[in-house]
Amino acid sequence: MSIIKRVAVLGAAVALLASPVAAAMTAAADTPAAGAAASGGAAAGTAAVSVPPSPAEAAAAAKETAARLAARHIVDVPVSFTVRNTNGSKAGCRTSGATQRISGHLTAPASVWAGGKRAVTLYQHGIASGEWYWRLDVPGYHYAEELAVRGHASVTIDRLGYGASDRPDGFDTCIGAEADIAHQIVQQLRAGTYSLDGTPAEGPATAQGFDTVTLAGQSNGGQVAQIAAYSFGAVDGLMIMDWTDRGLTPEANTRFFTALQGCMAGGRPSREPSDPSGYVYYDLGPDQFRRGNFHDTEQRVMDAAAPHQNRHPCGDMSSQLDSVFTDLEHLGSIRVPVLLVYGDEDARVTGGAAHQRLFTGAPTELVTVPGAGHYATMARSAASTFDRIDAWLDARGL
């Protein structure tokens, strides 16, 4: 798409932000009953209120997870990556260029370190979540654990601006930078130049390299993964979960433009004095977060997830729309196998089959999860979804 057309579309988006229609959409979405209707009943099968665990309960759940992993001979060790906040991707947007630290975990069966296959998947979380999405302390829903039980190594991270990773001013990074950083991490995983920030009970005391690296992303983390794949290559497989460039629902667009309004005003107030400026919430409050992301989900899962809702960098938000046009130009250049995973009750994303057709140069497989919402791997059907992902990775030696 030409720069003239892009400017025209972006101008229309800005006009929408200022329009009475946008204000009405926002007001409707902020009303619980209206929001449930707009989501197409996305809250069906879920309770009305999430009660987050107390600090003591959360600590006990984390301790139980660690004990369970150890009993299953799963290596679970903190890792970190030193990266530059630069953007060499095809999705042009500004960055600070600063050196940053990205924190995460490597979770793998001990057999990986005992002559097993040297393959790993790097996971990118979505716009309102964080590394916690892949590491929820609920038995049966800890994604990295469940993939390790099935024989796969995973690296999960807090993206730049989230959780335990560095959090610069939210306007100093962007979607293209997130993709560049993902590529830098892929290179470090291959070379073994990342850092182990702990010593596992089983496995090596120093970082090890991987021969095969798959890149995966959930929600707009899927967009980050796509951009990295067509901009830099260097991956052996690609997994896109709950993301489509042309299938965002009216509910998702309402949330997007509301958050973008917040960014145009400089961002939402911080929770803590130490929080950086230039960040917003995609969902305004826990009820929107719950209704937009979950369907047919156990109450204990929503209770565990609700406290982790994150603000996200405004630079990611403001660069996302233009990056959609870049995706549409370049997705056909991806050549590695692609797995696409969608919940069929997703309140925010539709059109998985249409998105699949954009990967004209790649072998693709589409998995639709019955009854699942936007957080498809947190639905009651999670175990069967893990099995499908496991089968896809195994079939391709990933």
XYZ file of C-alpha atoms in Angstrom, residues 159-314:
156
model
C 8.425 -8.216 26.092
C 10.087 -4.798 26.318
C 7.835 -2.593 28.465
C 6.288 -5.463 30.425
C 6.754 -7.168 33.779
C 10.298 -8.049 34.799
C 11.877 -6.750 31.567
C 13.099 -3.176 31.164
C 10.290 -0.651 30.846
C 11.385 2.476 28.988
C 9.127 5.425 28.235
C 6.237 3.935 26.273
C 6.837 6.192 23.283
C 10.459 5.024 22.903
C 9.618 1.663 21.347
C 7.188 0.216 18.780
C 5.903 -2.978 17.136
C 8.826 -3.082 14.705
C 11.263 -2.844 17.615
C 9.497 -5.722 19.384
C 10.031 -7.793 16.216
C 13.687 -6.730 16.017
C 14.178 -7.696 19.668
C 12.518 -11.066 19.020
C 15.019 -11.629 16.205
C 17.919 -10.688 18.477
C 16.708 -13.234 21.026
C 16.403 -15.900 18.307
C 20.046 -15.257 17.382
C 21.131 -15.536 21.012
C 19.209 -18.789 21.446
C 20.997 -20.262 18.441
C 24.414 -19.076 19.619
C 23.919 -19.791 23.329
C 24.856 -16.187 24.192
C 21.927 -15.487 26.529
C 22.310 -15.647 30.313
C 21.083 -18.262 32.765
C 20.040 -16.316 35.838
C 19.864 -19.413 38.012
C 21.273 -22.940 38.235
C 18.797 -25.708 37.403
C 18.752 -28.876 39.476
C 19.033 -30.813 36.211
C 20.789 -29.617 33.087
C 23.797 -27.409 32.339
C 25.062 -24.574 34.492
C 25.673 -22.362 31.443
C 23.576 -21.313 28.457
C 23.359 -23.783 25.577
C 22.619 -23.121 21.910
C 19.698 -24.543 19.917
C 19.798 -25.876 16.364
C 16.119 -25.240 15.662
C 14.105 -22.194 16.731
C 10.362 -21.669 16.227
C 8.785 -18.262 16.857
C 5.282 -18.035 18.315
C 2.994 -15.198 19.359
C -0.416 -14.751 20.924
C -2.730 -11.816 20.076
C -0.577 -8.871 18.952
C 2.419 -10.989 19.915
C 1.378 -12.919 16.813
C 1.847 -9.753 14.786
C 5.296 -9.289 16.357
C 6.200 -12.867 15.377
C 4.973 -12.351 11.803
C 6.974 -9.163 11.359
C 10.121 -10.839 12.687
C 9.629 -13.822 10.359
C 9.228 -11.849 7.128
C 11.741 -9.154 8.076
C 14.642 -11.294 9.258
C 13.913 -14.958 8.535
C 16.221 -17.046 10.763
C 13.357 -19.140 12.204
C 12.359 -22.703 11.386
C 8.655 -22.416 12.132
C 5.990 -19.870 13.018
C 2.946 -20.128 15.308
C 0.234 -17.439 15.239
C -2.369 -17.600 18.011
C -5.467 -15.414 18.208
C -4.257 -12.778 15.723
C -5.533 -11.697 12.303
C -4.648 -8.514 10.445
C -8.069 -8.040 8.858
C -10.363 -9.843 11.298
C -10.439 -7.631 14.384
C -13.970 -7.368 15.765
C -15.875 -4.152 16.567
C -15.233 -4.888 20.254
C -11.488 -5.072 19.620
C -11.514 -1.911 17.524
C -13.435 -0.042 20.217
C -10.848 -1.030 22.805
C -8.018 -0.152 20.413
C -9.256 3.328 19.592
C -10.125 4.054 23.215
C -6.594 3.102 24.249
C -5.176 5.113 21.359
C -7.056 8.139 22.638
C -5.305 7.625 25.965
C -1.961 7.523 24.191
C -2.739 10.726 22.314
C -3.240 12.325 25.737
C 0.174 11.053 26.873
C -0.901 7.747 28.430
C -2.874 6.669 31.486
C -1.730 7.437 35.053
C 0.756 4.994 36.550
C -0.083 2.676 39.412
C 3.283 3.203 41.110
C 5.605 6.244 41.172
C 8.308 4.088 39.576
C 6.147 3.184 36.560
C 7.268 4.810 33.297
C 5.067 7.225 31.364
C 3.543 6.624 27.938
C 1.532 3.477 28.738
C -2.189 2.616 28.596
C -4.515 -0.254 29.415
C -6.206 -1.983 26.486
C -9.067 -3.000 28.783
C -10.504 -0.494 31.226
C -10.821 -2.608 34.333
C -10.979 -6.320 35.156
C -14.500 -6.837 33.812
C -13.553 -5.741 30.290
C -10.402 -7.826 30.569
C -12.402 -10.892 31.546
C -15.180 -10.440 28.972
C -12.796 -9.735 26.123
C -10.393 -12.619 26.646
C -12.116 -15.611 28.228
C -14.824 -18.021 27.132
C -15.637 -21.430 28.618
C -12.870 -20.871 31.165
C -12.670 -22.243 34.688
C -13.153 -19.678 37.444
C -9.816 -20.577 39.031
C -8.046 -19.730 35.775
C -9.678 -16.296 35.511
C -8.989 -15.646 39.186
C -5.299 -16.427 38.686
C -5.021 -14.349 35.499
C -6.958 -11.226 36.487
C -4.283 -9.585 38.703
C -1.727 -9.769 35.884
C -3.465 -7.437 33.415
C -0.730 -5.129 32.104
C -0.441 -1.640 30.683
C 1.308 -1.591 27.316
C 3.639 0.893 25.584
C 1.937 3.609 23.542
